[in-house]
PDB file of C-alpha atoms in Angstrom:
ATOM      1  CA  MET A   1       0.000   0.000   0.000  1.00 50.00           C
ATOM      2  CA  ASP A   2       1.273   3.415  -0.938  1.00 60.00           C
ATOM      3  CA  THR A   3       1.243   5.604   2.165  1.00 61.00           C
ATOM      4  CA  ARG A   4       3.117   8.532   0.656  1.00 69.00           C
ATOM      5  CA  SER A   5       1.581  11.981   0.533  1.00 81.00           C
ATOM      6  CA  ALA A   6       0.095  13.396  -2.645  1.00 84.00           C
ATOM      7  CA  PHE A   7       3.098  15.693  -3.164  1.00 83.00           C
ATOM      8  CA  ASP A   8       5.486  12.754  -2.850  1.00 85.00           C
ATOM      9  CA  ARG A   9       3.501  10.801  -5.451  1.00 86.00           C
ATOM     10  CA  TYR A  10       3.526  13.768  -7.854  1.00 90.00           C
ATOM     11  CA  VAL A  11       7.256  14.254  -7.391  1.00 90.00           C
ATOM     12  CA  GLY A  12       7.774  10.522  -7.920  1.00 90.00           C
ATOM     13  CA  THR A  13       5.829  10.688 -11.173  1.00 91.00           C
ATOM     14  CA  ILE A  14       7.904  13.624 -12.385  1.00 92.00           C
ATOM     15  CA  GLU A  15      11.128  11.890 -11.303  1.00 92.00           C
ATOM     16  CA  ALA A  16      10.181   8.804 -13.331  1.00 92.00           C
ATOM     17  CA  ALA A  17       9.227  10.787 -16.466  1.00 92.00           C
ATOM     18  CA  PRO A  18      12.663  10.750 -18.170  1.00 93.00           C
ATOM     19  CA  VAL A  19      13.020   7.018 -17.519  1.00 92.00           C
ATOM     20  CA  ALA A  20       9.590   6.447 -19.086  1.00 91.00           C
ATOM     21  CA  ALA A  21      10.500   8.567 -22.121  1.00 91.00           C
ATOM     22  CA  VAL A  22      13.768   6.716 -22.694  1.00 89.00           C
ATOM     23  CA  GLN A  23      11.985   3.406 -22.199  1.00 88.00           C
ATOM     24  CA  PHE A  24       9.429   4.378 -24.863  1.00 89.00           C
ATOM     25  CA  LEU A  25      12.168   5.338 -27.329  1.00 87.00           C
ATOM     26  CA  TYR A  26      14.197   2.210 -26.614  1.00 84.00           C
ATOM     27  CA  ARG A  27      11.200  -0.063 -27.038  1.00 84.00           C
ATOM     28  CA  SER A  28      10.175   1.636 -30.264  1.00 86.00           C
ATOM     29  CA  VAL A  29      13.606   0.808 -31.714  1.00 83.00           C
ATOM     30  CA  LEU A  30      13.578  -2.801 -30.449  1.00 82.00           C
ATOM     31  CA  ARG A  31      10.046  -3.374 -31.715  1.00 84.00           C
ATOM     32  CA  HIS A  32      11.213  -3.420 -35.351  1.00 84.00           C
ATOM     33  CA  SER A  33      13.112  -6.712 -35.132  1.00 82.00           C
ATOM     34  CA  ARG A  34      12.210 -10.194 -33.941  1.00 82.00           C
ATOM     35  CA  ARG A  35      15.333 -10.451 -31.781  1.00 81.00           C
ATOM     36  CA  GLY A  36      14.534  -7.084 -30.265  1.00 77.00           C
ATOM     37  CA  ARG A  37      11.002  -8.102 -29.316  1.00 79.00           C
ATOM     38  CA  GLU A  38      12.298 -11.278 -27.685  1.00 82.00           C
ATOM     39  CA  SER A  39      15.131  -9.612 -25.794  1.00 80.00           C
ATOM     40  CA  PRO A  40      14.960  -9.224 -21.998  1.00 79.00           C
ATOM     41  CA  ALA A  41      15.528  -5.479 -22.372  1.00 72.00           C
ATOM     42  CA  PHE A  42      12.280  -5.210 -24.319  1.00 74.00           C
ATOM     43  CA  GLN A  43      10.402  -7.117 -21.619  1.00 76.00           C
ATOM     44  CA  ALA A  44      11.878  -5.167 -18.687  1.00 81.00           C
ATOM     45  CA  ASP A  45      10.013  -2.228 -17.227  1.00 86.00           C
ATOM     46  CA  PRO A  46      12.502   0.209 -15.650  1.00 88.00           C
ATOM     47  CA  THR A  47       9.776   2.751 -14.881  1.00 90.00           C
ATOM     48  CA  ALA A  48       7.926   0.224 -12.737  1.00 90.00           C
ATOM     49  CA  VAL A  49      11.159  -0.731 -10.974  1.00 89.00           C
ATOM     50  CA  LEU A  50      11.878   2.944 -10.243  1.00 91.00           C
ATOM     51  CA  ARG A  51       8.353   3.467  -8.876  1.00 91.00           C
ATOM     52  CA  GLN A  52       8.751   0.372  -6.676  1.00 91.00           C
ATOM     53  CA  ALA A  53      12.069   1.717  -5.403  1.00 91.00           C
ATOM     54  CA  GLN A  54      10.374   5.037  -4.585  1.00 90.00           C
ATOM     55  CA  ARG A  55       7.806   3.129  -2.517  1.00 89.00           C
ATOM     56  CA  GLY A  56      10.463   1.030  -0.767  1.00 89.00           C
ATOM     57  CA  GLU A  57       9.565  -2.257  -2.445  1.00 90.00           C
ATOM     58  CA  ARG A  58      13.049  -2.980  -3.870  1.00 89.00           C
ATOM     59  CA  GLY A  59      16.364  -3.919  -2.363  1.00 88.00           C
ATOM     60  CA  PRO A  60      19.064  -1.277  -1.930  1.00 90.00           C
ATOM     61  CA  VAL A  61      21.184  -2.554  -4.841  1.00 89.00           C
ATOM     62  CA  ARG A  62      18.453  -2.335  -7.479  1.00 90.00           C
ATOM     63  CA  ALA A  63      17.026   0.868  -5.997  1.00 91.00           C
ATOM     64  CA  GLY A  64      20.431   2.563  -6.079  1.00 92.00           C
ATOM     65  CA  ASP A  65      20.961   1.570  -9.710  1.00 92.00           C
ATOM     66  CA  MET A  66      17.562   2.899 -10.759  1.00 93.00           C
ATOM     67  CA  PHE A  67      17.965   6.183  -8.892  1.00 94.00           C
ATOM     68  CA  LEU A  68      21.411   6.658 -10.406  1.00 94.00           C
ATOM     69  CA  GLN A  69      20.001   6.054 -13.872  1.00 93.00           C
ATOM     70  CA  SER A  70      17.291   8.621 -13.182  1.00 94.00           C
ATOM     71  CA  ALA A  71      19.874  11.167 -11.973  1.00 95.00           C
ATOM     72  CA  GLU A  72      21.903  10.651 -15.157  1.00 95.00           C
ATOM     73  CA  LEU A  73      18.850  11.336 -17.294  1.00 95.00           C
ATOM     74  CA  TRP A  74      18.056  14.520 -15.363  1.00 95.00           C
ATOM     75  CA  ALA A  75      21.637  15.724 -15.926  1.00 95.00           C
ATOM     76  CA  LEU A  76      21.248  14.955 -19.627  1.00 95.00           C
ATOM     77  CA  LEU A  77      18.003  16.943 -19.699  1.00 95.00           C
ATOM     78  CA  ALA A  78      19.708  19.908 -18.039  1.00 95.00           C
ATOM     79  CA  GLY A  79      22.448  19.882 -20.668  1.00 95.00           C
ATOM     80  CA  ALA A  80      19.930  19.473 -23.492  1.00 95.00           C
ATOM     81  CA  GLY A  81      17.932  22.386 -22.108  1.00 94.00           C
ATOM     82  CA  VAL A  82      20.997  24.595 -22.161  1.00 93.00           C
ATOM     83  CA  MET A  83      21.785  23.562 -25.734  1.00 95.00           C
ATOM     84  CA  ALA A  84      18.164  24.050 -26.824  1.00 95.00           C
ATOM     85  CA  GLY A  85      18.236  27.578 -25.461  1.00 93.00           C
ATOM     86  CA  MET A  86      20.537  28.816 -28.217  1.00 93.00           C
ATOM     87  CA  PRO A  87      18.323  27.855 -31.198  1.00 95.00           C
ATOM     88  CA  LEU A  88      15.204  28.926 -29.292  1.00 95.00           C
ATOM     89  CA  ASP A  89      16.737  32.361 -28.814  1.00 95.00           C
ATOM     90  CA  TYR A  90      17.939  32.629 -32.410  1.00 95.00           C
ATOM     91  CA  PHE A  91      14.883  31.304 -34.253  1.00 96.00           C
ATOM     92  CA  PHE A  92      11.952  32.126 -31.972  1.00 95.00           C
ATOM     93  CA  GLY A  93      13.217  35.005 -29.846  1.00 95.00           C
ATOM     94  CA  VAL A  94      12.797  33.147 -26.549  1.00 93.00           C
ATOM     95  CA  SER A  95      15.142  34.661 -24.005  1.00 92.00           C
ATOM     96  CA  PHE A  96      18.255  32.527 -23.676  1.00 92.00           C
ATOM     97  CA  ASP A  97      18.653  33.648 -20.060  1.00 91.00           C
ATOM     98  CA  ALA A  98      15.126  32.452 -19.222  1.00 91.00           C
ATOM     99  CA  VAL A  99      15.655  29.046 -20.845  1.00 93.00           C
ATOM    100  CA  LEU A 100      19.057  28.729 -19.187  1.00 93.00           C
ATOM    101  CA  THR A 101      17.620  29.697 -15.798  1.00 93.00           C
ATOM    102  CA  PHE A 102      14.837  27.132 -16.113  1.00 93.00           C
ATOM    103  CA  SER A 103      17.156  24.397 -17.391  1.00 94.00           C
ATOM    104  CA  LEU A 104      19.699  24.974 -14.653  1.00 94.00           C
ATOM    105  CA  SER A 105      17.200  25.166 -11.803  1.00 94.00           C
ATOM    106  CA  VAL A 106      14.389  22.647 -12.356  1.00 93.00           C
ATOM    107  CA  PHE A 107      16.186  19.739 -14.018  1.00 95.00           C
ATOM    108  CA  PRO A 108      19.153  19.640 -11.606  1.00 96.00           C
ATOM    109  CA  ALA A 109      16.742  19.771  -8.656  1.00 95.00           C
ATOM    110  CA  PHE A 110      15.152  16.481  -9.681  1.00 95.00           C
ATOM    111  CA  GLY A 111      18.596  15.094 -10.469  1.00 95.00           C
ATOM    112  CA  LEU A 112      19.632  16.011  -6.924  1.00 96.00           C
ATOM    113  CA  LEU A 113      16.628  14.107  -5.557  1.00 94.00           C
ATOM    114  CA  SER A 114      17.553  11.005  -7.541  1.00 94.00           C
ATOM    115  CA  LEU A 115      21.204  11.338  -6.569  1.00 95.00           C
ATOM    116  CA  ALA A 116      20.309  11.689  -2.874  1.00 95.00           C
ATOM    117  CA  ASP A 117      18.248   8.510  -3.103  1.00 94.00           C
ATOM    118  CA  ALA A 118      21.091   6.720  -4.921  1.00 94.00           C
ATOM    119  CA  VAL A 119      23.620   7.716  -2.245  1.00 94.00           C
ATOM    120  CA  ARG A 120      21.227   6.630   0.478  1.00 93.00           C
ATOM    121  CA  ALA A 121      20.681   3.264  -1.247  1.00 92.00           C
ATOM    122  CA  ARG A 122      24.445   2.788  -1.589  1.00 92.00           C
ATOM    123  CA  SER A 123      24.977   3.412   2.119  1.00 92.00           C
ATOM    124  CA  MET A 124      22.168   0.960   2.928  1.00 91.00           C
ATOM    125  CA  ARG A 125      23.830  -1.599   0.657  1.00 89.00           C
ATOM    126  CA  GLU A 126      27.116  -1.193   2.547  1.00 89.00           C
ATOM    127  CA  GLU A 127      25.291  -1.492   5.884  1.00 88.00           C
ATOM    128  CA  GLU A 128      23.639  -4.702   4.655  1.00 85.00           C
ATOM    129  CA  ALA A 129      27.024  -6.133   3.659  1.00 83.00           C
ATOM    130  CA  GLU A 130      28.464  -5.308   7.090  1.00 86.00           C
ATOM    131  CA  ARG A 131      25.408  -6.771   8.793  1.00 83.00           C
ATOM    132  CA  ARG A 132      25.647  -9.948   6.730  1.00 81.00           C
ATOM    133  CA  GLU A 133      29.369 -10.277   7.470  1.00 83.00           C
ATOM    134  CA  LYS A 134      28.795  -9.789  11.207  1.00 83.00           C
ATOM    135  CA  ARG A 135      26.011 -12.417  11.291  1.00 80.00           C
ATOM    136  CA  LYS A 136      28.220 -14.839   9.382  1.00 80.00           C
ATOM    137  CA  ARG A 137      31.128 -14.266  11.782  1.00 80.00           C
ATOM    138  CA  LEU A 138      28.878 -14.839  14.808  1.00 77.00           C
ATOM    139  CA  GLY A 139      27.478 -18.011  13.251  1.00 77.00           C
ATOM    140  CA  LYS A 140      23.885 -16.812  13.127  1.00 75.00           C
ATOM    141  CA  ARG A 141      21.485 -17.802  10.391  1.00 73.00           C
ATOM    142  CA  LYS A 142      20.910 -15.716   7.272  1.00 71.00           C
ATOM    143  CA  GLN A 143      18.235 -13.065   7.178  1.00 72.00           C
ATOM    144  CA  ALA A 144      16.444 -11.615   4.186  1.00 73.00           C
ATOM    145  CA  ILE A 145      17.825  -8.431   2.688  1.00 74.00           C
ATOM    146  CA  ARG A 146      15.966  -5.426   3.968  1.00 79.00           C
ATOM    147  CA  PRO A 147      14.172  -3.370   1.329  1.00 83.00           C
ATOM    148  CA  TYR A 148      15.345   0.135   0.565  1.00 86.00           C
ATOM    149  CA  ARG A 149      13.758   2.782   2.786  1.00 87.00           C
ATOM    150  CA  PRO A 150      13.085   5.823   0.597  1.00 86.00           C
ATOM    151  CA  ILE A 151      13.479   9.396   1.728  1.00 88.00           C
ATOM    152  CA  ARG A 152      10.370  10.690   3.453  1.00 86.00           C
ATOM    153  CA  ARG A 153       8.829  13.938   2.235  1.00 88.00           C
ATOM    154  CA  ARG A 154      10.716  13.633  -1.033  1.00 88.00           C
ATOM    155  CA  TRP A 155       9.021  16.710  -2.474  1.00 90.00           C
ATOM    156  CA  ILE A 156      11.038  19.014  -0.191  1.00 92.00           C
ATOM    157  CA  ILE A 157      14.330  18.316  -1.992  1.00 93.00           C
ATOM    158  CA  PRO A 158      13.320  19.375  -5.536  1.00 94.00           C
ATOM    159  CA  VAL A 159      11.236  22.314  -4.319  1.00 94.00           C
ATOM    160  CA  ALA A 160      13.989  23.682  -2.086  1.00 95.00           C
ATOM    161  CA  ALA A 161      16.704  23.052  -4.670  1.00 95.00           C
ATOM    162  CA  SER A 162      14.630  24.648  -7.442  1.00 94.00           C
ATOM    163  CA  VAL A 163      13.961  27.749  -5.377  1.00 95.00           C
ATOM    164  CA  LEU A 164      17.609  28.115  -4.395  1.00 96.00           C
ATOM    165  CA  LEU A 165      18.905  27.497  -7.911  1.00 95.00           C
ATOM    166  CA  LEU A 166      16.261  29.735  -9.462  1.00 94.00           C
ATOM    167  CA  THR A 167      17.229  32.534  -7.096  1.00 94.00           C
ATOM    168  CA  PHE A 168      20.931  32.059  -7.802  1.00 94.00           C
ATOM    169  CA  TRP A 169      20.599  31.936 -11.596  1.00 92.00           C
ATOM    170  CA  SER A 170      18.086  34.810 -11.685  1.00 90.00           C
ATOM    171  CA  VAL A 171      20.417  37.040  -9.704  1.00 91.00           C
ATOM    172  CA  LEU A 172      23.355  36.017 -11.879  1.00 90.00           C
ATOM    173  CA  PHE A 173      21.633  36.415 -15.275  1.00 86.00           C
ATOM    174  CA  PHE A 174      19.051  39.138 -14.772  1.00 84.00           C
ATOM    175  CA  THR A 175      20.663  41.564 -12.347  1.00 83.00           C
ATOM    176  CA  GLY A 176      24.293  41.217 -13.375  1.00 63.00           C
TER     177      GLY A 176
END
């Protein structure tokens, strides 16, 4: 059962958006060949795995990998936004400073959220390894791997980071 707040669910949906877009593009390429349709990559659903990790239904290893992949995609979006600002300014007259400010404040904020979750999952993975080693040394029986515990009130990280970055870039570009 999903006990997260509405804001956390909305932020989770936004955080998973780049993974879903890449998954759609990847599947559309694989769909055109028989080997592609039969491949495990075509059958996998990374968006669902990311959503399960956000709810705490995955182990720390898989959760960390998915959050790191999400952070990489947010960094790619930030760079693409910066690069898209130049043609938007030249062809359509959209202010390059406005596009740059948006691209360098919103996208990195969600990347920071994913990166924070990835770092947290990595530390949980190391704690699990230490715990397993200690139990083995003491001769106790094995226990199941604990699922990843996601950050509570996840919406605070992208909102706070966006506000801080937006303030910084606005002061730098519009008052300087």
